[in-house]
CSV table of C-alpha atoms in Angstrom, one decimal:
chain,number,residue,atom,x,y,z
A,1,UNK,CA,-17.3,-66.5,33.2
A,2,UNK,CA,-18.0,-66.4,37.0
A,3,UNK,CA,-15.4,-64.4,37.8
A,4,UNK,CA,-16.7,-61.8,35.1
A,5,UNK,CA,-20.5,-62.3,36.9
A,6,UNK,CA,-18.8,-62.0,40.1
A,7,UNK,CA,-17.0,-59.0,39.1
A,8,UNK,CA,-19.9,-57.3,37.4
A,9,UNK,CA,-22.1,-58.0,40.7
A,10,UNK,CA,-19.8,-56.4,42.7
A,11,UNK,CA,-19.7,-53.5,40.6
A,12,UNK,CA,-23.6,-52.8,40.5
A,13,UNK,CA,-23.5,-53.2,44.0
A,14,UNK,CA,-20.8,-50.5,44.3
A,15,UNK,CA,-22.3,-48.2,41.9
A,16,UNK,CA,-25.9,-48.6,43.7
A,17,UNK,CA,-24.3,-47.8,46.8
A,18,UNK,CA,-22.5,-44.4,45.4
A,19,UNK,CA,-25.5,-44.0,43.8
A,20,UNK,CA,-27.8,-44.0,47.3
A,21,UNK,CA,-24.6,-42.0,49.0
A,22,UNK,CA,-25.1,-39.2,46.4
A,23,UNK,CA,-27.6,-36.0,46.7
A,24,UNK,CA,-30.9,-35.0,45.5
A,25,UNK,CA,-29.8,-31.0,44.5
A,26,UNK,CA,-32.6,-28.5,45.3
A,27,UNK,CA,-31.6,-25.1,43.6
A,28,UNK,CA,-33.5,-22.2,45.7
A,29,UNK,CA,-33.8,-18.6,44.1
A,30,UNK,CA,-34.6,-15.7,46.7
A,31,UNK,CA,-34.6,-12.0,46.9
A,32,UNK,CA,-31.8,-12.1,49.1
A,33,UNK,CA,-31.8,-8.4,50.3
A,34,UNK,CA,-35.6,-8.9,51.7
A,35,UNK,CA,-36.2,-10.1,54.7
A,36,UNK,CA,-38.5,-13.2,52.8
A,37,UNK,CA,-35.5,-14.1,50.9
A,38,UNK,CA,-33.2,-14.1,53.6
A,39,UNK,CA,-35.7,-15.9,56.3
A,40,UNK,CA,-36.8,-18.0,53.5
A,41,UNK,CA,-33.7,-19.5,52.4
A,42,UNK,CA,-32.4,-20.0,56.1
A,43,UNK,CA,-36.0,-22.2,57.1
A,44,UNK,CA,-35.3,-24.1,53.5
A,45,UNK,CA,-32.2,-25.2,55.1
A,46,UNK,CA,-33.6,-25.9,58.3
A,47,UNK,CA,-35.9,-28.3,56.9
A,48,UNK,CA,-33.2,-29.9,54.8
A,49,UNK,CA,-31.2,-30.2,58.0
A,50,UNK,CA,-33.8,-32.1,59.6
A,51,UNK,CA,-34.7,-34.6,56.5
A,52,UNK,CA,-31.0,-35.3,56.3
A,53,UNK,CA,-30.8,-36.0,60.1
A,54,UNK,CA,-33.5,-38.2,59.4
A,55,UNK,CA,-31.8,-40.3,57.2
A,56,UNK,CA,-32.2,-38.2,54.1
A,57,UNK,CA,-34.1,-39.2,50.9
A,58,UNK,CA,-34.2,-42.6,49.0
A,59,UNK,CA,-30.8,-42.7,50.8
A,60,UNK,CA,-29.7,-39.5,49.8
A,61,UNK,CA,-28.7,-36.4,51.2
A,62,UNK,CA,-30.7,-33.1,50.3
A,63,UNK,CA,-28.4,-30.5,49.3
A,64,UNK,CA,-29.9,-26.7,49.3
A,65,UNK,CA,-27.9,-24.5,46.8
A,66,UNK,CA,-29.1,-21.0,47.1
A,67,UNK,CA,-28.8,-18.2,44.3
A,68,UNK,CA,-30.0,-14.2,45.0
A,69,UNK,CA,-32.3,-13.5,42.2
A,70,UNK,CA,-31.4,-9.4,43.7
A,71,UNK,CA,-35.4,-8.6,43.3
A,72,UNK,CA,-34.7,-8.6,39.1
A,73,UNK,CA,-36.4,-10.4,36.4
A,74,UNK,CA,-32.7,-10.7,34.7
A,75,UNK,CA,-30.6,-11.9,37.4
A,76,UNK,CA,-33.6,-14.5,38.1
A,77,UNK,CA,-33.1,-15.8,34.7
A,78,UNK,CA,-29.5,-16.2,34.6
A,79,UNK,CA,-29.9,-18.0,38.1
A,80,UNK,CA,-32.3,-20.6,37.1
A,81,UNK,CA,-29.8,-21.4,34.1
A,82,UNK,CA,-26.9,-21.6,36.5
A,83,UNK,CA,-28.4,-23.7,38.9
A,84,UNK,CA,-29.8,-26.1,35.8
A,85,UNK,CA,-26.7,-26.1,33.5
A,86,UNK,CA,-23.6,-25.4,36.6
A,87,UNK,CA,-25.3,-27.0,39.7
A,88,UNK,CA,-27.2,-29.9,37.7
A,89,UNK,CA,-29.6,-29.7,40.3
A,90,UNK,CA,-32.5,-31.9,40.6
A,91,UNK,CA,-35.7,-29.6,41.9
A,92,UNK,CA,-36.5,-25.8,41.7
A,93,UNK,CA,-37.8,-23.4,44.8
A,94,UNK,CA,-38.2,-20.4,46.2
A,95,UNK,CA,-39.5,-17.0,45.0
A,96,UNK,CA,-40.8,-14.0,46.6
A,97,UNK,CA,-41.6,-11.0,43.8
A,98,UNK,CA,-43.8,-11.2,41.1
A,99,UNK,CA,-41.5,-9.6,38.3
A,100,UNK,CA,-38.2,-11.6,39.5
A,101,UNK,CA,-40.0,-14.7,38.9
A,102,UNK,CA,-42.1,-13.7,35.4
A,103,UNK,CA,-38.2,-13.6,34.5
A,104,UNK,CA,-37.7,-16.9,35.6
A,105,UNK,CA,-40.4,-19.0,33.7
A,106,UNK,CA,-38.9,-18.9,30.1
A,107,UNK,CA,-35.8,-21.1,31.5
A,108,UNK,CA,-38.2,-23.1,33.6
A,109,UNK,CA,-40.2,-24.2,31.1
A,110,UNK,CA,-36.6,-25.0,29.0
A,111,UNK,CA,-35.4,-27.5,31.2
A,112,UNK,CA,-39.0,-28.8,32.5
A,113,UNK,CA,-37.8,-29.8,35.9
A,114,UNK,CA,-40.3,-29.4,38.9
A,115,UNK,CA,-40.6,-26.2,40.4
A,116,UNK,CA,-42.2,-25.6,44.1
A,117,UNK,CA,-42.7,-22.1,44.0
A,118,UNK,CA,-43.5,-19.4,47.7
A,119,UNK,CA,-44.0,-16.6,46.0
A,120,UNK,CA,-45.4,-14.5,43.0
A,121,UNK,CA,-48.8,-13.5,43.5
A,122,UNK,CA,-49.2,-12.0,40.5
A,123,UNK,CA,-51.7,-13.8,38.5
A,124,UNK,CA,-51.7,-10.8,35.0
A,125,UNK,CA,-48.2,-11.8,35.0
A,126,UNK,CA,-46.6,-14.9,36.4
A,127,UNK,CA,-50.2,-16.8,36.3
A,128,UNK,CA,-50.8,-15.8,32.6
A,129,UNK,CA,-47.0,-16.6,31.6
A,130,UNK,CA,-46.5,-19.8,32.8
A,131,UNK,CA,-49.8,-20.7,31.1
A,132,UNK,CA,-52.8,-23.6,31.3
A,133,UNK,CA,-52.7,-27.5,31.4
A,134,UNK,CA,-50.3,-29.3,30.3
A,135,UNK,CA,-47.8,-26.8,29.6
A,136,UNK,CA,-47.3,-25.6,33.5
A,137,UNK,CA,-47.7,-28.7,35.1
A,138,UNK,CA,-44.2,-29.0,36.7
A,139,UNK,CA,-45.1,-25.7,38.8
A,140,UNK,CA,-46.5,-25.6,42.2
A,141,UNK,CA,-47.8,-22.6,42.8
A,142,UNK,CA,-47.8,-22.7,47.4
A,143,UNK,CA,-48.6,-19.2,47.9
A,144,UNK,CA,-52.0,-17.9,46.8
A,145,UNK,CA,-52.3,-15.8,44.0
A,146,UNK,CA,-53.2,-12.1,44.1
A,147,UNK,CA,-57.0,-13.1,43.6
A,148,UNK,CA,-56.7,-15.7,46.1
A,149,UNK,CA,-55.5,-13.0,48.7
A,150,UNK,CA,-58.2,-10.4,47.6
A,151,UNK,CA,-61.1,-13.0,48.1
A,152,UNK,CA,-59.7,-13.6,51.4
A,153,UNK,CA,-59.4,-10.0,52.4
A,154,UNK,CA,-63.1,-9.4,51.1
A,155,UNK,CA,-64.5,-12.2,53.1
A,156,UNK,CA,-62.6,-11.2,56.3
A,157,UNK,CA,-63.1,-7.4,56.2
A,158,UNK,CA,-67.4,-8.4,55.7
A,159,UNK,CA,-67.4,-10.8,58.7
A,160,UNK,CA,-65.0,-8.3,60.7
A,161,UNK,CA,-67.4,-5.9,60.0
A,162,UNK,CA,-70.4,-8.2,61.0
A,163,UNK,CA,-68.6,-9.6,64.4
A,164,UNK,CA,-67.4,-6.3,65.4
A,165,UNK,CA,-69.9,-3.3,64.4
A,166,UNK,CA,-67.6,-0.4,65.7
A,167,UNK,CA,-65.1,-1.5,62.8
A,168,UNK,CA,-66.8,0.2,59.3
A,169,UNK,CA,-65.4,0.9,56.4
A,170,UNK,CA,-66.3,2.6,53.6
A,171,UNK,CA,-63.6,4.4,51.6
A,172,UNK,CA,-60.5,2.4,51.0
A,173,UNK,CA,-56.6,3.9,49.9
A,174,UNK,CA,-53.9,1.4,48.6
A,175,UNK,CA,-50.8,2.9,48.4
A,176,UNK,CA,-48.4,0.2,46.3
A,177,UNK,CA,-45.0,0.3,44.6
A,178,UNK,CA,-44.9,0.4,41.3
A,179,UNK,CA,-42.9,-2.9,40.5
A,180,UNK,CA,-45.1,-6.0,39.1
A,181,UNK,CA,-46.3,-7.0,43.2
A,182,UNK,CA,-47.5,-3.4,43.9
A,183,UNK,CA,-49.0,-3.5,40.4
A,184,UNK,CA,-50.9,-6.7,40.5
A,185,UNK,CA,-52.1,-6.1,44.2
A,186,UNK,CA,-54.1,-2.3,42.6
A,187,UNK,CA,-55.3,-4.4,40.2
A,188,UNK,CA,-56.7,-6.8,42.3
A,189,UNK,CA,-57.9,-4.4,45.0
A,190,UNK,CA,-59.9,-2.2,42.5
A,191,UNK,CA,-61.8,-5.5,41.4
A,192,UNK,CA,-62.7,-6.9,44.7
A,193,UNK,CA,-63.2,-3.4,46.4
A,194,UNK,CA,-64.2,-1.1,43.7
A,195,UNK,CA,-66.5,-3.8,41.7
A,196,UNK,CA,-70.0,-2.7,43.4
A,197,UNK,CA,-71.2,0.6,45.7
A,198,UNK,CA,-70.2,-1.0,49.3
A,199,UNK,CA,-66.8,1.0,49.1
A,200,UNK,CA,-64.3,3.9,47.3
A,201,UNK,CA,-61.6,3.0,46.2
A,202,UNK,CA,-58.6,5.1,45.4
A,203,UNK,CA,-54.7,4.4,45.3
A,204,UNK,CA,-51.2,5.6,43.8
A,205,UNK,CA,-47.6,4.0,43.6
A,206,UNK,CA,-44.4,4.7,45.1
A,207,UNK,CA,-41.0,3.7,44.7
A,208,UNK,CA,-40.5,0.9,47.4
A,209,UNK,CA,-36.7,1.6,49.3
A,210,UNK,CA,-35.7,-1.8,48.4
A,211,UNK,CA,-35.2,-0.6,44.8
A,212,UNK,CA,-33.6,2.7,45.9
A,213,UNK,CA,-36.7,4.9,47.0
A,214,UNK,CA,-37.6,5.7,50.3
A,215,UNK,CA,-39.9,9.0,49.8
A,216,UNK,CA,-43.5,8.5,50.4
A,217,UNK,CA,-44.4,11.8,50.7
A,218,UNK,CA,-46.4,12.5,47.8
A,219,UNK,CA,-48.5,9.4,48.3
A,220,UNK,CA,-49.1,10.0,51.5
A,221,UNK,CA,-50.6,13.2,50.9
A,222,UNK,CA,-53.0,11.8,48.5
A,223,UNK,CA,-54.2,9.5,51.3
A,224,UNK,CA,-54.4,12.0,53.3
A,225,UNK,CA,-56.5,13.8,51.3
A,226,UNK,CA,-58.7,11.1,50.5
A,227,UNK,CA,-59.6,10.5,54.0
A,228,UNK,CA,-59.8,6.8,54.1
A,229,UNK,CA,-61.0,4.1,56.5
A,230,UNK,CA,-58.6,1.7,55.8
A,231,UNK,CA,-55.1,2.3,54.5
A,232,UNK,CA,-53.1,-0.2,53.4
A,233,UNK,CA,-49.7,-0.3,51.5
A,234,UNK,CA,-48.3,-3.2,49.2
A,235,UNK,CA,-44.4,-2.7,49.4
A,236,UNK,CA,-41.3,-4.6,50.7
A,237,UNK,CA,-40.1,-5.1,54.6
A,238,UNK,CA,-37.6,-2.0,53.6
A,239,UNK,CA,-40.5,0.4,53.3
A,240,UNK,CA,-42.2,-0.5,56.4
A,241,UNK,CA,-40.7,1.8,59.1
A,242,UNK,CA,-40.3,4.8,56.8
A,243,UNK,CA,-43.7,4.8,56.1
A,244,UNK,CA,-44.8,4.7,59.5
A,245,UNK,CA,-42.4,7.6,60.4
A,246,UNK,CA,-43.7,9.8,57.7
A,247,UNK,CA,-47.2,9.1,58.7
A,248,UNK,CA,-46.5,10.3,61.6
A,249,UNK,CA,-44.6,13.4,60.2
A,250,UNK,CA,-47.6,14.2,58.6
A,251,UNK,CA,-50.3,13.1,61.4
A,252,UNK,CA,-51.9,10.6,58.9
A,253,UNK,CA,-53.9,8.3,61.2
A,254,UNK,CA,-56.6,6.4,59.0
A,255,UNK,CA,-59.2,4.3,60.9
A,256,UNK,CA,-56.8,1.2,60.0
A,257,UNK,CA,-53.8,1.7,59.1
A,258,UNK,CA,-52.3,-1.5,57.6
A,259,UNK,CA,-49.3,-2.7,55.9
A,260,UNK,CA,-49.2,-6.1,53.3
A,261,UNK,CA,-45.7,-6.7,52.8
A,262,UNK,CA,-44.5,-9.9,52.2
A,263,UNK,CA,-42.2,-9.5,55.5
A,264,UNK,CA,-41.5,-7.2,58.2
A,265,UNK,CA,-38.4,-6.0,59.6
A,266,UNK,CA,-36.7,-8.1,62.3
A,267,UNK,CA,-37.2,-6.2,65.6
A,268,UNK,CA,-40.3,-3.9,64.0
A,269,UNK,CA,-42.3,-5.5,67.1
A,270,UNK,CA,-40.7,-3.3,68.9
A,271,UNK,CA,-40.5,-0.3,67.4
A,272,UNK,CA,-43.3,1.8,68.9
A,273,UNK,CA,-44.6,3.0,65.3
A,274,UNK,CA,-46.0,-0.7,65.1
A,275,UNK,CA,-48.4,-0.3,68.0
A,276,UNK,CA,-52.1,-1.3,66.5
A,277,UNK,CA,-50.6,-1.8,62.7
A,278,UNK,CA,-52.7,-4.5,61.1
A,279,UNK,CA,-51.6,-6.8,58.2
A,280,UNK,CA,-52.0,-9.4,55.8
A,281,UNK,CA,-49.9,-12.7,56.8
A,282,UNK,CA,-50.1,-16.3,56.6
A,283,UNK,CA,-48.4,-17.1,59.9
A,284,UNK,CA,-47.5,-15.6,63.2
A,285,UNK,CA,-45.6,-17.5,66.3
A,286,UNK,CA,-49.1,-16.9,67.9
A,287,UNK,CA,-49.7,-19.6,66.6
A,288,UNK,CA,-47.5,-21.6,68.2
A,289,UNK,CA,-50.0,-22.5,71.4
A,290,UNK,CA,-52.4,-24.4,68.9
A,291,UNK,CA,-50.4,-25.3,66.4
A,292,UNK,CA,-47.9,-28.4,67.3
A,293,UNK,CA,-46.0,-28.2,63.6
A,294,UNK,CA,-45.9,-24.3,64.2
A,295,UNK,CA,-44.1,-24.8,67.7
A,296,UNK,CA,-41.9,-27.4,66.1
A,297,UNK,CA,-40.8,-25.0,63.6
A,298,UNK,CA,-40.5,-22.0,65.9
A,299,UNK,CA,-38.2,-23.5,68.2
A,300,UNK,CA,-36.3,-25.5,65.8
A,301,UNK,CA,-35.6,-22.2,63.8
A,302,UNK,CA,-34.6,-19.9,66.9
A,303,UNK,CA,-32.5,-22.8,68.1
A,304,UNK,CA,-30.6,-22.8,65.0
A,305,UNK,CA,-30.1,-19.2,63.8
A,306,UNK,CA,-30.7,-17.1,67.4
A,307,UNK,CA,-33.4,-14.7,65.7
A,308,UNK,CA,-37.7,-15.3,65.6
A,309,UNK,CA,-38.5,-15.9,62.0
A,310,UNK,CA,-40.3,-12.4,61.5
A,311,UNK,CA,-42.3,-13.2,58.2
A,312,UNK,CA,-44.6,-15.9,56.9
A,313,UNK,CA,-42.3,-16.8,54.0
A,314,UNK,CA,-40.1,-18.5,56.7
A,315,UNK,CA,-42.7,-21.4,57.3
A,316,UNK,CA,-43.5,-21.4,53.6
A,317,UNK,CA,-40.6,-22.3,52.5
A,318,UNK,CA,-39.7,-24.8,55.1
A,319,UNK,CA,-42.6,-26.6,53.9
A,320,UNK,CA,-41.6,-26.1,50.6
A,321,UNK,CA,-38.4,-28.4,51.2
A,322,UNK,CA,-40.9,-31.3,53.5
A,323,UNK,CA,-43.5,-31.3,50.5
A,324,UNK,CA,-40.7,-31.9,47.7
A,325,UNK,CA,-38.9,-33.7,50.1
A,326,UNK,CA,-42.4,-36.2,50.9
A,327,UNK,CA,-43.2,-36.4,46.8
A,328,UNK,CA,-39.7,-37.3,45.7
A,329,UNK,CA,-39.9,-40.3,48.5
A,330,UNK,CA,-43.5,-41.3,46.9
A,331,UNK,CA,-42.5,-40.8,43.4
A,332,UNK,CA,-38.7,-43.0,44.2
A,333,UNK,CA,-37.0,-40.4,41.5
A,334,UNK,CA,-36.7,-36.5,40.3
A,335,UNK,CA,-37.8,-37.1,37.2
A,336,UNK,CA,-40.7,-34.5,35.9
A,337,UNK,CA,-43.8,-37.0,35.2
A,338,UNK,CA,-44.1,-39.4,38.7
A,339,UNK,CA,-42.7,-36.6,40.2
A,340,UNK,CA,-45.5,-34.3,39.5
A,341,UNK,CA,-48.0,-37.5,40.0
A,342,UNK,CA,-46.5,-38.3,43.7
A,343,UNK,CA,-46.9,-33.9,44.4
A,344,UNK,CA,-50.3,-34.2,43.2
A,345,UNK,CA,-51.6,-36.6,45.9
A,346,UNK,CA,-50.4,-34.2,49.1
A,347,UNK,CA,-51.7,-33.4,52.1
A,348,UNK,CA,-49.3,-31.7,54.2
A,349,UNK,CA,-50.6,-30.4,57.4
A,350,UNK,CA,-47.8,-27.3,57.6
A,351,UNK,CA,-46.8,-24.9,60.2
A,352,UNK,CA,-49.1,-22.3,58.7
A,353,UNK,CA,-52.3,-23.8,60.2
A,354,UNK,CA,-53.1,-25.2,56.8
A,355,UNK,CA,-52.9,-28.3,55.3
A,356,UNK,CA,-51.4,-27.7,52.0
A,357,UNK,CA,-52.8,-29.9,48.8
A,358,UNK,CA,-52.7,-28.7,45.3
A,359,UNK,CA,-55.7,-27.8,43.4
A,360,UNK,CA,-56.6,-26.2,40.3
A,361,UNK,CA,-56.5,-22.0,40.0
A,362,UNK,CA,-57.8,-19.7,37.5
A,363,UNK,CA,-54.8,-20.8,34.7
A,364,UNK,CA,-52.6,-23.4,36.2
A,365,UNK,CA,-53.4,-26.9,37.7
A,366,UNK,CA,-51.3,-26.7,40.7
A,367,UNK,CA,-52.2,-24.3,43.5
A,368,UNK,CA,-51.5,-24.9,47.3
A,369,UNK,CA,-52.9,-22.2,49.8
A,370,UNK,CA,-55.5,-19.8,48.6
A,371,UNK,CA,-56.5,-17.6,51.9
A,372,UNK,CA,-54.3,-15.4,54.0
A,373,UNK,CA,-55.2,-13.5,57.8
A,374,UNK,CA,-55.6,-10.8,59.1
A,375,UNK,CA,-53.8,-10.1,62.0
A,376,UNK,CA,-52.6,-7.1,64.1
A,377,UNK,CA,-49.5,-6.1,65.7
A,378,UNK,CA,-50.5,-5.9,69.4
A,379,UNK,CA,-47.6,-5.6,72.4
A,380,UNK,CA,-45.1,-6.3,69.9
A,381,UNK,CA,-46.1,-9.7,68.5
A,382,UNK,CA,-48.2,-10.3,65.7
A,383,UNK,CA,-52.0,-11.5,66.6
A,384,UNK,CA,-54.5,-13.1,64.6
A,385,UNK,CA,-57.9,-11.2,64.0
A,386,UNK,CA,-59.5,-13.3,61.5
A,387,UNK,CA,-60.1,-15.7,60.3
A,388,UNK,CA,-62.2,-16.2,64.0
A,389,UNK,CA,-61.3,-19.9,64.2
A,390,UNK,CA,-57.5,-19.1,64.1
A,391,UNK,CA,-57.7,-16.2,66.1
A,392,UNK,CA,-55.7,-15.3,68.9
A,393,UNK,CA,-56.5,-11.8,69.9
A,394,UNK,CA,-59.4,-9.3,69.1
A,395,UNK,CA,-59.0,-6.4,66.9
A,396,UNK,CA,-57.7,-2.8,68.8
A,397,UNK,CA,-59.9,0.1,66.5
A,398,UNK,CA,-59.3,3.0,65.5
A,399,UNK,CA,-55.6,3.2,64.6
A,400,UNK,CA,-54.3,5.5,67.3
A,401,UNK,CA,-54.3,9.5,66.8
A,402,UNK,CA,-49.8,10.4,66.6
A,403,UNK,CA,-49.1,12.4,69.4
């Protein structure tokens, strides 16, 4: 009988100790092609690098296992299905495009794991899809949903205006693609623009080059037409130079010309057609002089992949990986309900100047970051115009004339 005891002691302890040598799978899904999904994935495994340097989690290795979602809702699905059924893994993340991830949710909500999403701002679509209380409580929802963004842009382009009275604006053009991002962001503009008398708003789509377009011609002429004092285009890193060199084809220089793209092309600092080009972001290695977690990430990322992470995605979802990381610790498991309880109680101050907790949005019950920046492309690096707390340079206005 002691021998049995003995033996059965000896093979918990073994089997606890496998157990604490295994790994905690996190299955990401990114856009690979884009410059977010590419960054995005590569600071997600930065951050796992760290944590397991660190010791890991609960004794465990994190182990990253990344899938390209290819920008469509149907490869999306059939990646969250391989990652729960092949991978077995333990945690979702990741995201970047608003219909890619509306093709995701059916399979999330089928296998209920916890999802720490860093993208999809479309709230008529992803928002409405995933649904209210109780039903989408497994998904945190970092990035800020395409009211979230508007609200911010509203308040920033009033106190711009206030702070700096040279700067006015009156008619507005949105040129956007016509995928479920470019969509959501018209629909969202004509509300927060177009909803009183203080501005015009006008807009048309185009088919972005990451999805095999690349000719802007037509709706650039109907900005141009339309004369506008700010001109801003919702599209994909792929569309950002051509753009830029067929406004310049057609001398379109709008008071402000700005660009909201979830990411910009590595190197498009230098290109000179990003000289005074203003834009929507969450982060920018400006930040880096007041920010100690935005230095730490900065140089920890050039260190390991030789390159400056060139869009706000990069930050994201490294602190996707530390927030998950922090509530499986709390929580002592994966498992969906004290998992969701431990992500509920966090206060992570992040590399993005904010310090990311999870509140309630319009639909869902967990939303992290609900205002982005304005910045401006100034020298070649990105600066931060507003908000004026965060701010590292002041605006340049007017957009310059193309000679």
């Amino acid at each position: 009988m002691k021998r049995m005891m003995l033996a059965l002691a000896v093979f918990a302890l073994i089997a606890g100790s496998a157990y604490a040598q295994g790994t905690i799978k996190i299955g990401g899904i990114w856009t690979l092609a884009d410059i977010t999904g590419k960054q995005g994935s590569a600071a997600a495994q930065l951050a796992v690098d760290e944590i397991n340097a660190a010791g890991g989690v609960l004794g465990k290795k994190l182990d990253l296992i990344v899938v390209d979602d290819e920008g469509k809702a149907d490869k999306a699905a059939a990646a969250v299905e391989k990652l729960a059924t092949v991978d077995k893994v333990d945690v979702f993340m990741g995201g970047m495009g608003s219909g890619a991830e509306l093709g995701k949710i059916p399979a999330f909500k089928k296998y209920g794991k916890v999802v720490m999403s860093t993208g999809a701002a479309g709230s008529v679509t992803v928002e409405k899809a995933l649904g209210p209380s109780p039903e989408s409580d497994f998904y945190f929802h970092i990035h800020p949903w395409d009211y979230n963004q508007g609200a911010s842009y509203a308040e920033g382009w009033d106190a711009i205006q206030k702070q700096y009275p040279n700067i006015k604006i009156r008619k507005i053009f949105l040129a956007y693609e016509e995928g479920a991002f470019g969509k959501s962001s018209w629909d969202a503009t004509k509300i927060l623009f177009g909803g009183d008398n203080r501005y015009i708003v006008d807009g048309a789509s185009f088919k972005s080059a990451l999805f095999g377009g690349g000719d802007y011609t037509s709706v650039l002429e109907a900005a141009k037409a339309f004369k506008p004092d700010l001109f801003l285009w919702a599209g994909y890193d792929a569309d950002a130079l051509p753009l830029l060199e067929q406004s310049k084809a057609m001398k379109f220089s709008p008071g402000i010309y700005l660009g909201a793209p979830p990411g910009w092309p590595i190197g498009f600092g230098s290109s000179k057609l990003s000289r005074n080009v203003m834009l929507y972001g969450m982060w920018s290695p400006a930040m880096n002089d007041n920010n100690p977690a935005s230095a730490k990430f900065y140089k920890n990322y050039v260190a390991k992949y030789k390159e400056e992470p060139a869009t706000y995605f990069a930050p994201l979802s490294y602190s996707a990986v530390y927030i998950l990381a922090d509530g499986i610790k709390a929580a002592g498991t994966t498992e969906t309900a004290p998992l969701i309880k431990a992500l509920e109680a966090t206060k992570y101050a992040s590399p993005l100047g904010e310090t990311i907790t999870f509140k309630p949005s319009n639909i869902i019950k967990h939303q992290g970051i609900t205002r982005q920046k304005i910045l401006q492309w100034q020298g070649g690096f990105q600066e931060v115009i507003w908000p004026f707390e965060a701010a590292t340079a002041e605006p340049v206005y007017p957009f310059p004339a193309w000679k």
